[in-house]
Coordinates of C-alpha atoms in Angstrom, one line a residue:
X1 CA 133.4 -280.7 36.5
X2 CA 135.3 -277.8 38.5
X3 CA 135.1 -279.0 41.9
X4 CA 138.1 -277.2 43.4
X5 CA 135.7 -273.9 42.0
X6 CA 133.1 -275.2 43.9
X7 CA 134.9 -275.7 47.3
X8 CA 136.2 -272.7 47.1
X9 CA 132.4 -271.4 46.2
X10 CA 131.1 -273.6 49.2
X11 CA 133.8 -272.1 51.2
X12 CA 132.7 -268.1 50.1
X13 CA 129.3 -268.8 51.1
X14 CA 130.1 -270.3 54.8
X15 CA 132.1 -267.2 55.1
X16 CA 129.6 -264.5 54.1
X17 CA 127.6 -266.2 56.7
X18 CA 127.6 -263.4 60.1
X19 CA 130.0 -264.3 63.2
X20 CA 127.5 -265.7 65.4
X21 CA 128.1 -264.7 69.5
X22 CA 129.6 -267.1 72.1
X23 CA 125.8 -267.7 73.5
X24 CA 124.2 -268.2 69.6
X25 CA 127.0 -270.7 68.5
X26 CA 125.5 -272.3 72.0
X27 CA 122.2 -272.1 71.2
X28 CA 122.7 -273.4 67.3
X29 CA 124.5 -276.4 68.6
X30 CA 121.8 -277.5 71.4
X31 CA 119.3 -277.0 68.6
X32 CA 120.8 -279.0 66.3
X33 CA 121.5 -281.6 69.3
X34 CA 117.9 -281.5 70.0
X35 CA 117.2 -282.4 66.4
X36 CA 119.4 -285.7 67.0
X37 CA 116.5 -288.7 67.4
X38 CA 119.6 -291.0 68.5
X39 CA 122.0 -288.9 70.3
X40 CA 125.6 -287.5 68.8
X41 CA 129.1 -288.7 69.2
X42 CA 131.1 -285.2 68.7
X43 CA 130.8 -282.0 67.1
X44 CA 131.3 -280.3 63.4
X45 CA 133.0 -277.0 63.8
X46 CA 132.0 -274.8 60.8
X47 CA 135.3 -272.3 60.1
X48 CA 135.5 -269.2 58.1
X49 CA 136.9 -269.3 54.5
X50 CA 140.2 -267.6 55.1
X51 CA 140.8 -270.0 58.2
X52 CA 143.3 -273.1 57.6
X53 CA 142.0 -276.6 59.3
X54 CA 145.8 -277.4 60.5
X55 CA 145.8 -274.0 61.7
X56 CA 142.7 -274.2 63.7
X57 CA 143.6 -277.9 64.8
X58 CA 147.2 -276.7 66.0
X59 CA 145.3 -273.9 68.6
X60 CA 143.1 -276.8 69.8
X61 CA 145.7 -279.6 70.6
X62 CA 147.4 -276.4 73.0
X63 CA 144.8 -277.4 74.9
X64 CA 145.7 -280.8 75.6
X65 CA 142.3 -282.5 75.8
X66 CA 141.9 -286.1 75.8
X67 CA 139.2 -286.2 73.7
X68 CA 140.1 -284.7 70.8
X69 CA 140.5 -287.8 68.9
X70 CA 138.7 -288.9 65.7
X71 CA 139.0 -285.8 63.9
X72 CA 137.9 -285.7 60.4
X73 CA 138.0 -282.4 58.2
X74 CA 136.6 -282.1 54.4
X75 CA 137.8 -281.1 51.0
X76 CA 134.4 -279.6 50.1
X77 CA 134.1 -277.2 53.0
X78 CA 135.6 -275.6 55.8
X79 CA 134.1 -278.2 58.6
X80 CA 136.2 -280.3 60.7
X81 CA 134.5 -283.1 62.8
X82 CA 135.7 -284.2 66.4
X83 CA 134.8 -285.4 70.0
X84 CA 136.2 -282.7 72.4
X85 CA 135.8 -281.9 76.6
X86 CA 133.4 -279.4 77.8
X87 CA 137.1 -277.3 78.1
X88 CA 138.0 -277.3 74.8
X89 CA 134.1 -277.2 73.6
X90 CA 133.8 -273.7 75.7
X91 CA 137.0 -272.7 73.3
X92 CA 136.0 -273.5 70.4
X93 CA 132.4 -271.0 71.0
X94 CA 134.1 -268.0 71.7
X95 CA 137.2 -268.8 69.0
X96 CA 136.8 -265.9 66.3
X97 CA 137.0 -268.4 63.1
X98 CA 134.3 -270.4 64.5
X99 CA 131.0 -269.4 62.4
X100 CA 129.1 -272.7 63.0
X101 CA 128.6 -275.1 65.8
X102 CA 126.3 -278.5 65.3
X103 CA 125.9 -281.8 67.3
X104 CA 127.2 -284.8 65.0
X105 CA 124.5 -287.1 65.3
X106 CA 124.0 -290.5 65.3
X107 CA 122.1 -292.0 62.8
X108 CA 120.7 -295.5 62.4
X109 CA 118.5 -296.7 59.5
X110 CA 115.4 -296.2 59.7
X111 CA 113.4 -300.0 59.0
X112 CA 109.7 -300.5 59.6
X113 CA 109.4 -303.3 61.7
X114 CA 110.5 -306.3 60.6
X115 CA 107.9 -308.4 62.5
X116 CA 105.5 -307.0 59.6
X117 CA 107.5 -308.2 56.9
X118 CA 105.8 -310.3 54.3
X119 CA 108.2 -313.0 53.3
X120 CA 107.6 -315.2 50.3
X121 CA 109.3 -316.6 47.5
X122 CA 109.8 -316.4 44.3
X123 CA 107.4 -319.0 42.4
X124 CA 107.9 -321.3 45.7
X125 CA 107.0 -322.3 49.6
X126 CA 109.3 -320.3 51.7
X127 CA 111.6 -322.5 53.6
X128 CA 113.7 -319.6 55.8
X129 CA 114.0 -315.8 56.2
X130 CA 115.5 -315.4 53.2
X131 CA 114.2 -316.5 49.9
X132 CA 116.7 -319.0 47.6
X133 CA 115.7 -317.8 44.0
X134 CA 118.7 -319.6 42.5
X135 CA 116.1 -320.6 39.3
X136 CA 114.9 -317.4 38.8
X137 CA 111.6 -319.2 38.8
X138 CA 109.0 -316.4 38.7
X139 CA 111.0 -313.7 37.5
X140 CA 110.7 -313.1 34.0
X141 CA 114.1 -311.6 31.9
X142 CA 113.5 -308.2 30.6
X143 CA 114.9 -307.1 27.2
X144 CA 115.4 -303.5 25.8
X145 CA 113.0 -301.7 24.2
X146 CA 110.4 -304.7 25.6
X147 CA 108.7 -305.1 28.5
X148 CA 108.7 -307.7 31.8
X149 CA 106.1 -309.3 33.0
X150 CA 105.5 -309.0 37.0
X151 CA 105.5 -311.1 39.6
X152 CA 103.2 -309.6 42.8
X153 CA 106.3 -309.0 44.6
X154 CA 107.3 -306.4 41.7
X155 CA 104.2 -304.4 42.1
X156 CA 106.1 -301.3 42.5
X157 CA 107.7 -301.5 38.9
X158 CA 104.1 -302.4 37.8
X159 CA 102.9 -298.9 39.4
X160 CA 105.3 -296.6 38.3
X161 CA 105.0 -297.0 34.6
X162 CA 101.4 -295.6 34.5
X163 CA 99.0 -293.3 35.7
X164 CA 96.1 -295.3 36.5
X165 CA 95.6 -297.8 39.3
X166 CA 94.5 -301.1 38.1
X167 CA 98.3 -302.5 36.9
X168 CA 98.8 -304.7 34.2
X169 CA 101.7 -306.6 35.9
X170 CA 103.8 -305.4 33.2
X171 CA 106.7 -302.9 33.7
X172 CA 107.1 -301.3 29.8
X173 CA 110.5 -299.8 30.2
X174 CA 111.0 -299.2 26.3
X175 CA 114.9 -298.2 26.1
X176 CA 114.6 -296.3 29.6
X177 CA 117.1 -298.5 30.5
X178 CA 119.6 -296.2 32.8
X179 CA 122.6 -296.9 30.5
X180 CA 125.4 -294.8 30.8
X181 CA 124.3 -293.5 34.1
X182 CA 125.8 -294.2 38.0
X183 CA 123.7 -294.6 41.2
X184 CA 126.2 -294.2 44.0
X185 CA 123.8 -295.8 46.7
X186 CA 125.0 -294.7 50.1
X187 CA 124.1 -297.3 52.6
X188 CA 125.3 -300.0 54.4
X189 CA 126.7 -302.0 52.3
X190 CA 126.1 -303.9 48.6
X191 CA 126.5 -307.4 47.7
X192 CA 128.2 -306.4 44.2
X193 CA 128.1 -310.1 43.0
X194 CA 124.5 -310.9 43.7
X195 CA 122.8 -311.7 40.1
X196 CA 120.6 -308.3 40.2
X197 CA 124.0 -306.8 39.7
X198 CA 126.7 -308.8 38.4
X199 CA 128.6 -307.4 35.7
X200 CA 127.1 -303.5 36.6
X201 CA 129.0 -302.5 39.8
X202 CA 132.4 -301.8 40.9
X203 CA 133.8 -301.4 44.2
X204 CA 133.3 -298.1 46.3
X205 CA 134.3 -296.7 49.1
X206 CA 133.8 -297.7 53.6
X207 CA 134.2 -294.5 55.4
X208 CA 135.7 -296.1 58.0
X209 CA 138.7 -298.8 58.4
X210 CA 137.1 -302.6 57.8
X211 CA 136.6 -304.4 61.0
X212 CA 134.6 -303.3 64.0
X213 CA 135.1 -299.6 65.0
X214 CA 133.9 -300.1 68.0
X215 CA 131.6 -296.9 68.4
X216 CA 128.0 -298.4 68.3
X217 CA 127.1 -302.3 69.1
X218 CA 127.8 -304.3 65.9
X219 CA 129.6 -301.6 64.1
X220 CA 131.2 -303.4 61.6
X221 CA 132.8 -302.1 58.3
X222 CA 133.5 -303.7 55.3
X223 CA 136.0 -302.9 52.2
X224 CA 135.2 -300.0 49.4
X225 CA 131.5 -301.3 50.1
X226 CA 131.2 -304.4 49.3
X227 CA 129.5 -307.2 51.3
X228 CA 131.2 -310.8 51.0
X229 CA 130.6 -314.1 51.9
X230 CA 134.0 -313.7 54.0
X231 CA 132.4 -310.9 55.9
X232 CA 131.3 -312.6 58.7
X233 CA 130.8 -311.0 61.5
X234 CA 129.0 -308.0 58.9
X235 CA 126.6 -310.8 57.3
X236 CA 125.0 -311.4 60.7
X237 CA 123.8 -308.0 61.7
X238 CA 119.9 -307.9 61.5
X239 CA 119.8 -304.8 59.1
X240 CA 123.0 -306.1 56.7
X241 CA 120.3 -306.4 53.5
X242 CA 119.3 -303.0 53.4
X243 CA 121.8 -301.5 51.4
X244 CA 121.9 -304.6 48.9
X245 CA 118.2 -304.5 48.7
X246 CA 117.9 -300.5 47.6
X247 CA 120.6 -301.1 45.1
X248 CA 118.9 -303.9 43.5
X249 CA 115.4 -301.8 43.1
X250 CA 117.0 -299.1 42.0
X251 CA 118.9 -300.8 39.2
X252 CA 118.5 -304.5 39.6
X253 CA 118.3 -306.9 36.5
X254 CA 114.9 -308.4 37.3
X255 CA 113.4 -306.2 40.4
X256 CA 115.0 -302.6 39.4
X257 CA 114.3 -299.4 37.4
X258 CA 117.1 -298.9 35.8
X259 CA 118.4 -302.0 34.7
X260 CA 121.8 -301.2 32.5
X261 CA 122.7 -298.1 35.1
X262 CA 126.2 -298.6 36.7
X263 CA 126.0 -299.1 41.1
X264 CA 128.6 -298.1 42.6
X265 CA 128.3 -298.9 47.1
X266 CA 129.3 -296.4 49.4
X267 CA 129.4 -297.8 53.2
X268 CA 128.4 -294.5 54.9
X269 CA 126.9 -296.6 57.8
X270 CA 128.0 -299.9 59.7
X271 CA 126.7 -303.4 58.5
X272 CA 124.5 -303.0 61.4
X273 CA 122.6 -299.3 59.9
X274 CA 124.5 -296.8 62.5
X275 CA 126.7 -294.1 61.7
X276 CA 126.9 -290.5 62.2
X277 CA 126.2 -287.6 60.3
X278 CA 130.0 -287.1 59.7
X279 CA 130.2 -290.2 57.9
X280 CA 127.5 -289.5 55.7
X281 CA 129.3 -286.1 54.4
X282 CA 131.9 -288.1 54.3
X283 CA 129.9 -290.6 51.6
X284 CA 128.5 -288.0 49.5
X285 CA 132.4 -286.4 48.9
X286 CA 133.8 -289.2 48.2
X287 CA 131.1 -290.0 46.1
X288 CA 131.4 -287.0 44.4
X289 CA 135.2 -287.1 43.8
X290 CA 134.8 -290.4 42.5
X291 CA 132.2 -289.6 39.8
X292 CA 135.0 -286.9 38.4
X293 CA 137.5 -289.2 38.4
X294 CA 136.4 -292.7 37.1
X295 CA 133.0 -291.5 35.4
X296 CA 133.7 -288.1 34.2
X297 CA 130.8 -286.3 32.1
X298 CA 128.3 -289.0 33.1
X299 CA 125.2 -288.2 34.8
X300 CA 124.9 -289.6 38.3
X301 CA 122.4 -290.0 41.1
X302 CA 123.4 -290.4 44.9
X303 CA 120.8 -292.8 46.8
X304 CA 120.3 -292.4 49.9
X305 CA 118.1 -294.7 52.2
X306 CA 118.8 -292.8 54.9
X307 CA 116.4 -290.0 57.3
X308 CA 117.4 -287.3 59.5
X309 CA 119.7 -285.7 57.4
X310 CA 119.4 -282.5 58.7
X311 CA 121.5 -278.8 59.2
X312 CA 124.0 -276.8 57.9
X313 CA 126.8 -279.2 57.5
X314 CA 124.8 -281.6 55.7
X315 CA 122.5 -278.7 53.5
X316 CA 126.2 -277.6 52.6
X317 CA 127.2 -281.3 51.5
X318 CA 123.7 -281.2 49.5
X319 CA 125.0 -278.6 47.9
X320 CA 128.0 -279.1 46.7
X321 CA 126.8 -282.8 45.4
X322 CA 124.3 -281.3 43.5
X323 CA 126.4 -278.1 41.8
X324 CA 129.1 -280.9 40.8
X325 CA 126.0 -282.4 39.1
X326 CA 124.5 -285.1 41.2
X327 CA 120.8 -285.6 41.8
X328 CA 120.0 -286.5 45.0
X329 CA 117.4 -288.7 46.2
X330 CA 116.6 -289.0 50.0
X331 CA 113.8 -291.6 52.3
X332 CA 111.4 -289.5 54.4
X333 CA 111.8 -291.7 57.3
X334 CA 108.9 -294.2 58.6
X335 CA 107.9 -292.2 61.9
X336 CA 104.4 -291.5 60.6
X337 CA 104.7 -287.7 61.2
X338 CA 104.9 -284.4 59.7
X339 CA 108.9 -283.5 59.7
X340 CA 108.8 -280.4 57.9
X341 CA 108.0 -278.6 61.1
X342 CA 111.7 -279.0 62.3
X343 CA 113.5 -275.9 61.1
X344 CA 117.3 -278.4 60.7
X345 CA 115.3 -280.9 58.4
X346 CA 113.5 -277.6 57.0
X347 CA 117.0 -276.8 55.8
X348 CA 117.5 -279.5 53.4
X349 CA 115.7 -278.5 49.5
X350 CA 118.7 -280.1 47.0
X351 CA 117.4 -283.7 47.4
X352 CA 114.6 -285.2 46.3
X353 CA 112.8 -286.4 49.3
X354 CA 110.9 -289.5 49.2
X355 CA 107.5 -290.9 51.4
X356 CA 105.8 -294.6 50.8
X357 CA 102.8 -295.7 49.4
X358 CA 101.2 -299.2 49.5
X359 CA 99.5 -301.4 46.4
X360 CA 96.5 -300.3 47.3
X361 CA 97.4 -296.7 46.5
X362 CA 97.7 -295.0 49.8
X363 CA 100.1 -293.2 52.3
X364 CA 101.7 -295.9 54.4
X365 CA 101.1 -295.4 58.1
X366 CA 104.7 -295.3 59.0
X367 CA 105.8 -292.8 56.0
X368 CA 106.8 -289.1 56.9
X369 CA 104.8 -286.7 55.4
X370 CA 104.9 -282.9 55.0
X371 CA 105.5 -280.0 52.7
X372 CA 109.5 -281.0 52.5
X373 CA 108.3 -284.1 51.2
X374 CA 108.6 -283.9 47.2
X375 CA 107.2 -287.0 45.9
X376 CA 105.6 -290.5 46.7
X377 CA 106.3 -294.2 45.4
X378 CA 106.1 -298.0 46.4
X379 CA 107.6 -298.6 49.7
X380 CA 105.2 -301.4 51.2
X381 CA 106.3 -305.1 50.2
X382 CA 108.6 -304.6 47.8
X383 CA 111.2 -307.4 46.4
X384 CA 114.9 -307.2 46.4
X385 CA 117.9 -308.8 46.7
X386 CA 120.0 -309.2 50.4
X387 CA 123.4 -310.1 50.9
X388 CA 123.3 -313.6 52.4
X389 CA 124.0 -315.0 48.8
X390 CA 124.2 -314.7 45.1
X391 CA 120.2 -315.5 44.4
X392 CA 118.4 -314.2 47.7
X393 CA 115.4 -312.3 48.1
X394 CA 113.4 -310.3 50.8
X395 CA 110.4 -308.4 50.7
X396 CA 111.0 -305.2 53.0
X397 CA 109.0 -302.0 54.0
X398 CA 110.0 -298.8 54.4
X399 CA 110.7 -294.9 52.7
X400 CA 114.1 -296.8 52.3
X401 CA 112.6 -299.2 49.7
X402 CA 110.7 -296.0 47.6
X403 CA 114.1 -293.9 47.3
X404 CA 115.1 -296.2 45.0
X405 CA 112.4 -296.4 42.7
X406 CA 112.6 -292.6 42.2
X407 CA 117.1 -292.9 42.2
X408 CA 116.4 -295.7 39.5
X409 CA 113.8 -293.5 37.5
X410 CA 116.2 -290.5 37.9
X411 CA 119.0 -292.7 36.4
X412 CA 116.7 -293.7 33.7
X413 CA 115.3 -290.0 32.7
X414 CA 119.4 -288.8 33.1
X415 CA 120.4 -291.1 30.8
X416 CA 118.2 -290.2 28.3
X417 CA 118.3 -286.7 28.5
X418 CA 122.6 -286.2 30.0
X419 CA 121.4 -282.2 29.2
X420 CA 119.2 -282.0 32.4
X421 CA 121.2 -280.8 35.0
X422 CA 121.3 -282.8 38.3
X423 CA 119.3 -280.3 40.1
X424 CA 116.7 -280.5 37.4
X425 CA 115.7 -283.4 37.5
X426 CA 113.8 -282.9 40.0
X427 CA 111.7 -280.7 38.7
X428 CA 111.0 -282.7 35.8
X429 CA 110.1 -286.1 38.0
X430 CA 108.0 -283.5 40.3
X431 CA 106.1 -282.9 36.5
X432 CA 105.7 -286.2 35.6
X433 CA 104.2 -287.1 38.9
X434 CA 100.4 -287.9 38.6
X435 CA 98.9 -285.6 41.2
X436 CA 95.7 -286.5 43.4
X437 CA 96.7 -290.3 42.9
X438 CA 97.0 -291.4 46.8
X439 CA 94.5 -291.5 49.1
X440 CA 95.2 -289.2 52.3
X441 CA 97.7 -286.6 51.3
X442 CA 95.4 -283.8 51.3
X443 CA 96.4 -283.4 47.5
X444 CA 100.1 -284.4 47.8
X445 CA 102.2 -285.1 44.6
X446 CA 101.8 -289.1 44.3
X447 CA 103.2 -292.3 42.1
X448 CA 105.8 -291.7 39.8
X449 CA 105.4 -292.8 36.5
X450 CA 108.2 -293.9 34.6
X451 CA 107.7 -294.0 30.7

């Protein structure tokens, strides 16, 4: 993998891009802005090829501006992130290396509403929130080249695995196992030692220092991306089970696809679901480094539970991910509309991007929906693990909890064919897809099936 080739690729293809005007640079960066559902928190300054980031940082700290703190540049591309004053922001449109000018947005994860939230556990009465499955009562062990039987919470598993409706409460894996393969799940956080996982992760990568960063209320880091019991102040944020959750659908021992494939965390947002778009990028190259480095030649998917990923800086991330070799997989969002409309979001096509059906083999009210979205799986009332201990459950909602049914069936189909490239993959899940299958898509590609 020739990743210094592809920065400098990325790096061609900025700068082939034409020097916008003073008043366009203007323009992008209010649309983009206007794109942000939860506001921004700086700017990413896109810079031509042959321009040097200490360079252009040296000509912006002449102008002494208070705010220009937090800056973050990238090894990928030539984009530097930073908060600036409305003096130095006026610079920066008319400087001559500056080819691109978006809002850094704020981005929070995107749950359905937890009020809704069937909780139940596992062959038992439900006696709090969370669900104590320390006997693994209900949940059947799966073996290779066999099959598991389902409990109701595992539906999804049930659905993917064939083409017709009526399930079987069986999920017949054979030896599509995921082994050999890495999900880099990009989240909020992953309880590596819960029993879904235990013995199949290793610890990732926080974008930001551990602690609270103080940017958004609750925004508390953790270590290379690991959730502990010691994490306190991280374990009582009301979203803190998401990223543990996705992981363990997408490659959980009992309630995943892919049950041998390797998770690897990757904090790109605060325990408590916020970040920005800048830490995301920030995610996905580190992510990408890392699968050179420590799992080189192995197929690897980046999940990503995460919507609103949307313009230039973070199509450019896309690409670079997906040239190094990753598939991509990415949640629709739960706002119940058609997103596709919005020419940012329009500008994403490397990921595979994900909306939510229910059991009874419909489009969820709350999933996104348009002709950017590229396939449909479970997302209603779907079992995981959370990070409040070692053998807890939760069933959640959300485009968040189908993204990992297609990551773990990408891992799965990677595995057994490490020819495909990452970008195809797609492709070949978008063929495998059993079309006409959901009620009200007008004809939308539906459930993935996984043998």
């Amino acid at each position: 993998m020739q990743l210094a080739a592809l920065v400098v690729a990325i790096a061609s293809s900025s700068g082939m891009r034409r020097k916008l005007t003073a008043d366009e640079l203007l323009d992008e960066f209010q649309s983009s802005r206007h794109s942000c559902a939860h506001g921004s928190v700086g700017i990413l300054i896109g810079l031509t090829s042959t321009t040097t980031i200490p360079h252009f940082l040296a000509r912006l700290s002449m102008s002494f501006d208070p705010l220009l703190d937090s800056i973050r540049s990238f090894k990928m591309f030539n984009v530097v992130a930073a908060s600036v004053s409305n003096n130095t922001f006026m610079q920066i449109i008319h400087d001559p290396d500056v080819i691109m000018l978006e809002a850094d947005c704020i981005l929070q994860l995107d749950q359905v509403n937890t009020a809704h939230t069937e909780l139940h556990s596992i062959g038992g009465q439900v006696g709090s929130e969370l669900v104590d499955a320390s006997t693994r009562s209900g949940l059947s062990s799966p073996r290779n080249g066999e099959q598991q039987h389902l409990t109701s919470g595992l539906w999804g598993l049930d659905r993917i695995d064939q083409r017709q409706a009526n399930g079987d409460r069986r999920f017949k894996f054979g030896n599509a196992t995921g082994d050999g393969a890495v999900i880099y799940v990009i989240d909020n956080g992953v309880r590596i030692t819960h029993q879904e996982l235990k013995g199949r992760t290793t610890k990732g990568f926080s974008v930001r220092k551990a602690g609270n960063a103080g940017r958004f209320a609750g925004d508390v880091w953790t270590r290379f991306g690991v959730i502990t019991d010691g994490d306190v102040s991280c374990l009582v944020q009301r979203k803190v089970h998401h990223g543990t959750h996705c992981a363990s659908v997408a490659a959980g021992t009992y309630v995943g696809v892919a049950k041998n494939a390797t998770v690897v965390p990757v904090q790109g947002l605060s325990c408590s679901g916020s970040g920005s778009t800048s830490d995301v990028v920030s995610a996905i190259q580190w992510s990408v480094y890392d699968a050179a480095k420590r799992f080189e030649g192995q197929p690897f998917i980046i999940s990503m539970s995460i919507a609103g990923m949307a313009g230039n800086a973070m199509k450019a991330s896309f690409e670079f991910a997906s040239q190094a070799g990753a598939t991509i997989v990415l949640a629709a969002g739960n706002d119940g509309a058609d997103v596709c409309s919005d020419k940012q979001y329009s500008l994403i096509v490397d990921p595979i991007i994900v909306g939510a059906t229910d059991s009874g083999d419909r489009l969820t009210g709350y999933s996104n929906i348009g002709e950017c979205i590229d396939i449909l799986a479970p997302g209603s009332s779907i079992l995981g693990a959370v990070a409040s201990c070692d053998q807890c459950y939760q069933t959640q909602y959300g485009t968040s909890m189908a993204v990992p049914h297609v990551a773990g069936a990408a891992a799965a189909l990677r595995a057994l064919a490490p020819g495909l490239l990452g970008h195809e993959v797609s492709k070949v899940i978008k063929c495998m897809a059993t079309t006409n299958a959901i009620a009200n898509t007008n004809g939308h590609s539906g459930i993935l099936p996984h043998g």
